[in-house]
XYZ file of C-alpha atoms in Angstrom:
580
model
C 8.123 110.254 111.153
C 6.657 112.796 113.603
C 9.922 114.767 113.575
C 9.513 115.350 109.810
C 6.192 117.112 110.399
C 7.761 119.107 113.205
C 10.643 120.232 110.979
C 8.182 121.177 108.255
C 6.169 123.222 110.746
C 9.278 125.036 112.027
C 10.459 125.833 108.497
C 7.009 127.049 107.498
C 6.748 129.269 110.581
C 10.160 130.870 110.019
C 9.384 131.524 106.341
C 6.017 133.089 107.221
C 7.626 135.244 109.911
C 10.121 136.604 107.385
C 7.348 137.562 104.956
C 5.306 139.046 107.804
C 8.299 141.189 108.720
C 8.010 142.875 105.296
C 4.364 143.676 105.961
C 5.069 145.306 109.331
C 7.308 147.925 107.701
C 4.269 149.175 105.791
C 1.781 148.819 108.648
C 4.061 150.667 111.129
C 3.361 148.144 113.886
C 5.950 146.138 115.849
C 6.757 142.963 113.919
C 6.872 140.942 117.155
C 3.150 141.571 117.593
C 2.354 139.799 114.320
C 4.565 136.843 115.251
C 2.388 136.321 118.326
C -0.702 136.604 116.127
C 0.684 133.954 113.784
C 1.190 131.594 116.724
C -2.393 132.155 117.883
C -3.687 131.433 114.361
C -1.791 128.129 114.283
C -3.183 127.324 117.725
C -6.725 127.825 116.444
C -5.986 125.682 113.384
C -4.678 122.896 115.631
C -7.883 122.918 117.618
C -9.991 122.921 114.451
C -7.974 119.946 113.188
C -8.756 118.112 116.416
C -5.190 118.270 117.777
C -6.305 120.076 120.937
C -4.671 122.953 122.784
C -0.918 123.304 123.065
C -0.459 123.840 126.818
C 2.879 122.174 127.443
C 4.397 124.843 129.713
C 7.434 122.664 130.458
C 8.387 122.455 126.763
C 7.563 126.119 126.303
C 9.789 127.028 129.246
C 12.761 125.083 127.846
C 12.495 126.421 124.285
C 11.839 130.022 125.325
C 14.607 130.010 127.938
C 17.200 128.819 125.406
C 16.077 131.383 122.832
C 16.086 134.130 125.476
C 19.736 133.315 126.283
C 20.737 134.373 122.758
C 18.505 137.458 122.821
C 19.997 138.680 126.109
C 23.569 137.784 125.081
C 23.221 139.719 121.838
C 21.638 142.595 123.759
C 24.862 142.819 125.762
C 27.035 142.160 122.707
C 25.370 145.015 120.826
C 25.702 147.537 123.673
C 28.325 150.132 122.777
C 29.712 150.737 126.253
C 31.682 153.776 125.103
C 28.461 155.450 123.972
C 26.539 154.221 127.017
C 29.208 155.050 129.625
C 27.862 158.581 130.381
C 24.444 157.119 131.204
C 25.579 153.716 132.509
C 25.030 154.619 136.178
C 21.460 155.765 135.591
C 20.734 152.806 133.303
C 21.931 150.267 135.874
C 20.040 152.073 138.620
C 16.864 151.736 136.568
C 17.727 148.118 135.731
C 17.966 146.946 139.331
C 16.373 149.466 141.703
C 13.827 150.592 139.098
C 12.763 147.044 138.303
C 12.428 146.148 141.977
C 10.523 149.366 142.716
C 8.144 148.808 139.799
C 7.546 145.206 140.907
C 6.805 146.327 144.457
C 4.404 149.121 143.453
C 2.523 146.864 141.018
C 2.444 144.048 143.604
C 0.828 146.298 146.206
C -1.721 147.469 143.636
C -2.583 143.880 142.652
C -2.988 142.891 146.327
C -5.643 145.544 146.934
C -7.155 145.317 143.436
C -8.131 141.667 143.845
C -10.167 142.531 146.937
C -12.226 144.947 144.821
C -12.988 142.564 141.941
C -15.851 140.181 142.857
C -15.110 137.872 139.907
C -11.413 137.495 140.776
C -9.961 135.501 143.694
C -8.390 137.488 146.509
C -4.609 137.047 146.307
C -2.010 136.920 149.038
C 1.173 138.968 149.079
C 3.311 136.284 147.407
C 0.900 135.816 144.460
C 0.520 139.595 144.057
C 4.260 140.176 144.135
C 4.755 137.354 141.621
C 2.606 139.227 139.089
C 4.521 142.444 139.764
C 7.860 140.631 139.417
C 6.998 138.885 136.160
C 6.027 142.125 134.379
C 8.540 144.445 136.073
C 11.233 144.444 133.378
C 11.237 146.273 130.075
C 11.811 143.974 127.153
C 15.088 144.286 125.254
C 13.767 142.600 122.112
C 10.781 144.953 121.921
C 12.746 148.130 122.708
C 15.566 147.290 120.278
C 13.024 146.376 117.614
C 11.213 149.724 117.923
C 14.368 151.843 118.115
C 15.987 150.123 115.137
C 12.964 149.792 112.874
C 11.979 153.441 113.413
C 15.646 154.618 113.561
C 14.925 156.794 116.595
C 17.812 158.767 118.029
C 16.686 160.345 121.307
C 18.298 163.352 122.978
C 20.458 163.369 126.126
C 21.795 159.860 125.463
C 18.329 158.403 126.066
C 18.698 155.813 123.298
C 21.812 154.401 124.963
C 20.142 154.547 128.381
C 17.090 152.608 127.156
C 19.333 150.159 125.323
C 21.359 149.359 128.438
C 18.392 149.364 130.818
C 16.218 147.077 128.718
C 19.123 144.741 128.106
C 20.119 144.423 131.760
C 16.885 144.468 133.776
C 15.637 141.005 132.808
C 17.950 139.350 135.377
C 16.419 141.386 138.226
C 12.894 140.530 137.123
C 13.892 136.874 136.795
C 15.435 136.826 140.280
C 12.288 138.278 141.825
C 10.195 135.759 139.875
C 12.363 132.877 141.140
C 12.079 134.085 144.742
C 8.296 134.501 144.816
C 7.769 131.302 142.833
C 9.774 129.471 145.506
C 7.707 131.125 148.255
C 4.421 130.072 146.608
C 5.733 126.552 146.006
C 6.591 126.255 149.702
C 3.173 127.574 150.709
C 1.411 125.094 148.398
C 3.518 122.172 149.630
C 4.949 121.334 146.211
C 7.487 118.515 146.333
C 11.040 119.735 146.731
C 10.048 123.173 147.991
C 10.943 124.372 151.458
C 9.807 127.274 153.558
C 11.885 130.405 152.970
C 12.500 133.057 155.561
C 13.632 136.629 154.991
C 17.270 135.608 155.381
C 17.015 132.896 152.729
C 15.282 135.289 150.317
C 17.939 137.984 150.766
C 20.680 135.364 150.463
C 19.165 134.062 147.238
C 19.043 137.561 145.750
C 22.680 138.268 146.658
C 23.846 134.894 145.333
C 21.920 135.347 142.096
C 23.568 138.733 141.495
C 27.009 137.852 142.877
C 27.585 134.504 141.201
C 25.899 135.687 138.005
C 28.209 138.722 137.733
C 31.257 136.657 138.724
C 30.686 133.963 136.103
C 29.791 136.550 133.439
C 33.010 138.529 134.011
C 35.158 135.390 134.259
C 33.900 133.885 131.011
C 34.092 137.296 129.338
C 37.794 137.645 130.188
C 38.495 134.020 129.262
C 36.729 134.305 125.909
C 38.532 137.501 124.919
C 41.901 135.991 125.878
C 41.276 132.837 123.819
C 39.914 134.729 120.817
C 42.964 137.022 120.716
C 45.647 134.421 121.409
C 44.445 131.412 119.437
C 43.386 130.958 115.838
C 40.761 128.364 114.942
C 41.559 126.013 112.083
C 38.012 126.056 110.753
C 35.789 128.573 109.055
C 33.887 130.803 111.491
C 35.570 129.005 114.382
C 35.540 132.155 116.501
C 31.804 132.642 115.994
C 31.069 129.028 116.918
C 33.270 129.381 119.997
C 31.334 132.466 121.132
C 28.068 130.556 120.643
C 29.379 127.805 122.915
C 30.575 130.339 125.500
C 27.120 131.969 125.605
C 25.486 128.618 126.405
C 28.106 127.661 129.021
C 27.997 131.085 130.674
C 24.240 130.787 131.148
C 24.187 127.134 132.176
C 27.061 126.937 134.670
C 25.878 129.468 137.295
C 22.301 128.250 136.827
C 23.169 124.609 137.514
C 25.639 125.375 140.322
C 22.922 125.345 142.967
C 21.431 122.101 141.658
C 24.749 120.261 141.463
C 25.806 121.308 144.982
C 22.221 121.044 146.281
C 22.778 124.444 147.898
C 20.309 126.952 146.450
C 22.242 129.914 147.812
C 25.114 129.066 145.428
C 22.934 129.426 142.322
C 23.818 132.390 140.130
C 21.660 134.231 137.623
C 22.440 132.829 134.195
C 20.766 135.697 132.345
C 22.875 138.272 134.194
C 26.013 136.216 133.527
C 25.363 135.902 129.803
C 24.507 139.627 129.519
C 27.767 140.713 131.198
C 29.739 138.251 129.074
C 28.053 139.647 125.961
C 28.976 143.240 126.873
C 32.619 142.318 127.417
C 33.001 140.342 124.174
C 31.015 142.850 122.118
C 33.159 145.776 123.239
C 36.481 143.969 122.783
C 38.553 144.023 119.626
C 38.245 140.427 118.521
C 38.938 138.832 115.133
C 36.046 138.101 112.748
C 33.737 140.383 114.692
C 31.689 141.260 111.644
C 30.986 137.585 110.974
C 29.957 137.160 114.600
C 27.563 140.112 114.389
C 25.933 138.770 111.257
C 25.547 135.304 112.758
C 24.017 136.465 116.058
C 21.844 139.031 114.307
C 20.275 136.224 112.283
C 20.182 133.816 115.240
C 18.450 136.253 117.587
C 15.962 137.188 114.868
C 14.988 133.534 114.534
C 14.973 133.156 118.340
C 12.587 136.090 118.718
C 10.326 134.707 116.001
C 10.225 131.300 117.653
C 9.604 132.708 121.135
C 6.706 134.911 120.076
C 5.252 132.211 117.851
C 5.438 129.609 120.635
C 3.927 132.010 123.158
C 1.111 132.729 120.731
C 0.652 128.966 120.339
C 0.402 128.577 124.122
C -2.327 131.225 124.307
C -5.979 130.339 123.975
C -7.902 133.275 122.420
C -11.125 132.576 124.299
C -9.233 132.599 127.604
C -7.763 136.026 126.867
C -11.184 137.704 126.681
C -12.571 136.187 129.880
C -13.618 138.815 132.376
C -11.284 137.444 135.091
C -8.348 137.802 132.673
C -9.078 140.838 130.493
C -10.275 143.263 133.189
C -7.446 142.756 135.724
C -4.865 142.682 132.893
C -6.037 146.029 131.488
C -6.238 147.613 134.950
C -2.734 146.395 135.845
C -1.358 147.640 132.523
C -3.001 151.045 132.962
C -1.704 151.413 136.536
C 1.792 150.257 135.600
C 2.025 152.569 132.570
C 0.503 155.689 134.114
C 1.644 155.399 137.751
C 4.115 152.616 138.654
C 6.716 153.050 135.883
C 6.622 156.905 135.903
C 6.910 156.976 139.719
C 9.899 154.605 139.690
C 11.644 156.466 136.847
C 11.017 159.896 138.385
C 12.194 158.818 141.841
C 15.475 157.451 140.459
C 16.266 160.019 137.745
C 15.113 163.235 139.440
C 18.274 163.383 141.624
C 20.277 163.393 138.363
C 18.291 166.472 137.228
C 16.793 164.623 134.310
C 14.537 166.757 132.149
C 10.769 166.135 132.381
C 10.491 165.252 128.692
C 13.280 162.675 129.058
C 11.546 161.133 132.085
C 8.326 161.043 130.057
C 9.876 159.144 127.132
C 11.734 156.703 129.404
C 8.516 156.031 131.313
C 6.566 155.408 128.106
C 9.328 153.246 126.629
C 8.898 150.650 129.386
C 7.538 148.049 126.978
C 6.666 144.626 128.321
C 7.520 141.763 126.044
C 8.829 138.281 125.579
C 10.778 138.134 128.853
C 7.627 138.733 130.918
C 5.752 135.892 129.224
C 8.778 133.583 129.464
C 9.021 134.297 133.194
C 5.291 133.593 133.551
C 5.790 130.273 131.751
C 8.716 129.520 134.102
C 6.577 130.238 137.163
C 3.733 128.030 135.965
C 6.116 125.234 134.990
C 7.883 125.407 138.382
C 4.561 125.315 140.208
C 3.526 122.155 138.368
C 0.855 123.797 136.234
C -0.200 121.548 133.370
C -3.364 123.530 132.681
C -4.209 127.107 133.720
C -5.251 127.211 137.357
C -3.817 123.865 138.547
C -1.830 125.355 141.422
C -2.585 129.058 141.011
C -6.023 130.515 141.745
C -5.767 132.618 138.575
C -4.514 132.300 134.984
C -1.101 133.988 135.302
C -0.055 133.230 131.733
C -3.154 134.743 130.102
C -3.058 137.879 132.295
C 0.609 138.533 131.492
C -0.011 137.715 127.822
C -2.732 140.378 127.542
C -0.521 142.942 129.304
C 2.316 142.269 126.860
C 0.054 142.434 123.794
C -1.431 145.767 124.863
C 1.984 147.132 125.822
C 3.610 146.281 122.475
C 0.600 147.431 120.462
C -0.036 150.699 122.330
C 3.289 151.791 123.794
C 5.387 150.393 120.960
C 3.325 151.905 118.167
C 3.062 155.312 119.868
C 6.698 155.588 121.026
C 7.828 157.530 117.904
C 4.869 159.897 118.268
C 5.457 160.388 122.002
C 9.131 161.096 121.351
C 8.189 163.728 118.775
C 5.509 165.348 120.944
C 7.914 165.578 123.882
C 10.623 167.070 121.625
C 13.015 164.213 122.306
C 14.050 163.400 118.729
C 17.709 164.182 118.060
C 18.968 166.067 115.013
C 20.397 162.873 113.554
C 17.439 160.529 113.314
C 19.447 157.321 113.570
C 19.929 155.125 116.617
C 22.188 152.544 114.977
C 25.297 154.379 116.139
C 24.554 153.245 119.700
C 25.055 149.619 118.733
C 28.471 148.014 118.402
C 27.518 146.421 115.110
C 27.109 149.781 113.331
C 30.357 149.572 111.406
C 29.952 145.830 110.941
C 26.738 146.458 108.977
C 28.795 148.108 106.233
C 31.582 146.870 103.971
C 33.333 150.237 104.369
C 36.126 151.001 106.819
C 37.547 154.416 107.716
C 41.237 155.399 107.609
C 42.756 158.639 108.898
C 45.707 160.393 107.264
C 47.558 163.054 109.246
C 49.113 165.729 106.999
C 52.291 167.567 108.010
C 54.368 170.227 106.285
C 56.437 167.532 104.556
C 53.480 165.431 103.462
C 53.020 165.174 99.651
C 49.379 166.283 100.017
C 50.240 169.493 101.890
C 49.087 172.676 100.144
C 47.197 170.862 97.392
C 43.541 171.033 96.547
C 41.705 167.801 97.221
C 41.104 167.201 93.496
C 44.867 167.382 92.938
C 45.634 164.622 95.434
C 46.470 161.277 93.896
C 44.781 158.452 95.803
C 43.308 155.083 94.748
C 39.962 155.353 92.985
C 38.384 153.172 95.730
C 39.209 155.831 98.377
C 36.968 158.773 99.238
C 37.854 161.696 101.524
C 34.777 162.144 103.711
C 35.962 164.512 106.467
C 38.784 166.879 107.325
C 39.438 167.537 111.014
C 41.189 170.909 111.330
C 41.808 171.852 114.957
C 38.390 171.976 116.584
C 36.578 172.262 113.252
C 35.190 169.424 111.179
C 34.911 170.077 107.431
C 33.054 168.146 104.762
C 35.542 168.622 101.894
C 34.964 169.513 98.271
C 37.263 169.339 95.283
C 38.579 172.889 95.885
C 39.336 172.316 99.590
C 43.016 173.091 100.249
C 44.837 170.675 102.578
C 46.772 172.456 105.345
C 49.465 171.502 107.813
C 47.955 169.589 110.756
C 44.833 168.443 108.907
C 43.524 164.960 109.665
C 41.818 163.546 106.588
C 39.310 160.740 107.147
C 38.985 158.493 104.112
C 36.545 155.683 103.395
C 37.544 152.532 101.546
C 36.264 148.971 100.995
C 37.339 146.689 103.807
C 39.469 143.610 103.251
C 37.450 140.596 104.440
C 39.486 137.528 103.429
C 41.248 137.309 106.791
C 41.583 133.550 106.688
C 44.817 133.993 104.707
C 46.756 135.381 107.660
C 46.947 135.336 111.433
C 47.468 138.376 113.650
C 49.348 138.508 116.929
C 51.143 140.945 119.253
C 54.831 141.103 120.160
C 55.769 142.933 123.380
C 59.198 144.612 123.368
C 60.712 144.237 126.823
C 64.057 145.535 128.068
C 65.942 142.372 127.018
C 64.103 141.890 123.725
C 66.571 141.587 120.812
C 64.554 144.060 118.708
C 64.669 146.884 121.276
C 66.493 149.930 119.864
C 66.596 148.663 116.282
C 64.849 150.081 113.253
C 62.331 148.022 111.312
C 64.681 147.603 108.325
C 67.353 146.113 110.621
C 65.122 143.205 111.636
C 65.347 139.805 110.026
C 61.671 138.919 110.005
C 60.556 135.448 108.901
C 59.178 135.196 105.401
C 55.500 136.141 105.229
C 55.669 138.227 108.455
C 55.063 141.984 108.629
C 54.801 144.641 111.354
C 51.626 146.578 110.594
C 51.386 148.831 113.650
C 53.325 149.925 116.725
C 51.367 150.722 119.891
C 53.485 153.113 121.951
C 51.710 154.209 125.176
C 48.771 156.282 123.901
C 50.272 156.709 120.423
C 49.792 154.526 117.365
C 52.612 154.427 114.828
C 52.312 153.055 111.291
C 55.898 151.860 110.724
C 58.229 152.334 107.812
C 61.763 151.025 107.438
C 63.266 153.899 109.452
C 60.851 153.533 112.391
C 62.740 152.697 115.585
C 61.412 150.089 117.987
C 61.573 151.182 121.629
C 61.315 149.395 124.946
C 57.658 149.057 125.990
C 56.336 149.033 122.408
C 53.680 146.508 121.406
C 53.990 145.405 117.788
C 50.891 144.286 115.924
C 52.079 141.712 113.403
C 50.539 139.557 110.716
C 51.828 136.250 109.450
C 50.665 134.447 106.358
C 49.297 131.020 107.173
C 51.437 128.209 105.878
C 49.979 126.328 102.941
C 50.547 122.675 102.348
C 53.421 122.109 99.946
C 52.877 119.717 97.030
C 54.499 116.346 97.416
C 56.909 117.052 94.539
C 57.825 120.214 92.687
C 57.871 120.256 88.910
C 61.298 120.385 87.358
C 62.397 123.616 85.763
C 62.501 123.619 82.042
């Protein structure tokens, strides 16, 4: 019956996290911070009840790693690449070179800092670089949470840059963590570990990036092809398929090295799942809104569980020990004031980034769940059952304090820093940088191009007859954009953007494309001349860069791609009733 108590605990935690989320909106503090606090409270209650400390780093590593897969996948899925394209080069530069540079600077600082602290053991280069690697990435969950909850739209495309950087730099931090964990394991003589030279380390980094990117792109292309070409005969089949793809995309490159027993063949699963998420999220796939809603809920629960579990792993009295609190605060201060700003300035200055933009990007380098998960991974890989078993210091507690201070201080002050540095955009809304923006609404937008022969030409907007569910929201007239009123006169060449409720019951029909080649029997015919099967309709013609909404007189040309819908066949009754 132990599983019943476990299920009750999980349900209780999720319910409490949801209510806590309401409180954070009023307190103006990151909700993730309170989830950690809830986990620490439960940890204290367990100890009071005589259940002891929860220090199972192996279980914590498994649960957090699985949850992090969904968080990183949805980070890629929610990245609007069209919006982020102008800043993609800088974002990726920060993701990889910036993360490595930050890890190196912090590692050097830790190496010399430990010699100056009499109460802290002197660390070697591998242990110092491990700390720098674990905390080198900015946390996507924390950054997204702050940007969305505060609806911050930053100038110069900074919101998109932070979105892409925070979503894509976890793989680099993870790779560095894996490398230095392997080096320490070899130095400590842990079973299964082998000495690694410079060549093996470089080879591991290249294989992690190469195979991770390869598998991510391959599964991205495969998923899009399947989602467009096949219909699933079950409700939300596409969403369930994407869930399965996310798990496979992470697992396959990760297990490749273990199956072949060749570590250099192992790819980075987090990088693979992030790239796959970007590709699927930016593709036009069926039931995308349903997918967004599902993963939005799933990642919310995943973040709650990760932060709760990490809070459960923490022991409050260990966090305030002098050999944990002092080095953690010094490392955080150095990283926030020196390491991150130096790395950001060095990489963005050649792009002539403005000082206030560099300042906000430097401050927005929040540490979060990924750093603690990577610390748990390192301790689990090094055979740590209790803090200090193989490491001369409590890595988990040090990283935990850094993350708590980072979320509490940097996260809470990010809106204020953005305002003080004059980085807030005119439109105070960052949701437009996410691909799920339109999916969060039940409204879709339709454009109507008006010509001299159009029935709306020359009329005032109030004189136009359109369905009561439609609303004209914009008129694009040349280079001008007009918010129309009832007396606005519609002119030749106007493009009227209307809003209307979206049709959601898409299970009634399937959609497919028909390519018109040179020998196709429809080439050269008009739509009315075609003998289409019953229940089939041409809804759109894609002609090079032009989109044509067809009528009966529309001619089908060679090279056209027809978007067609077909009603799904319903089961016929065994016998039809006789006519009266």
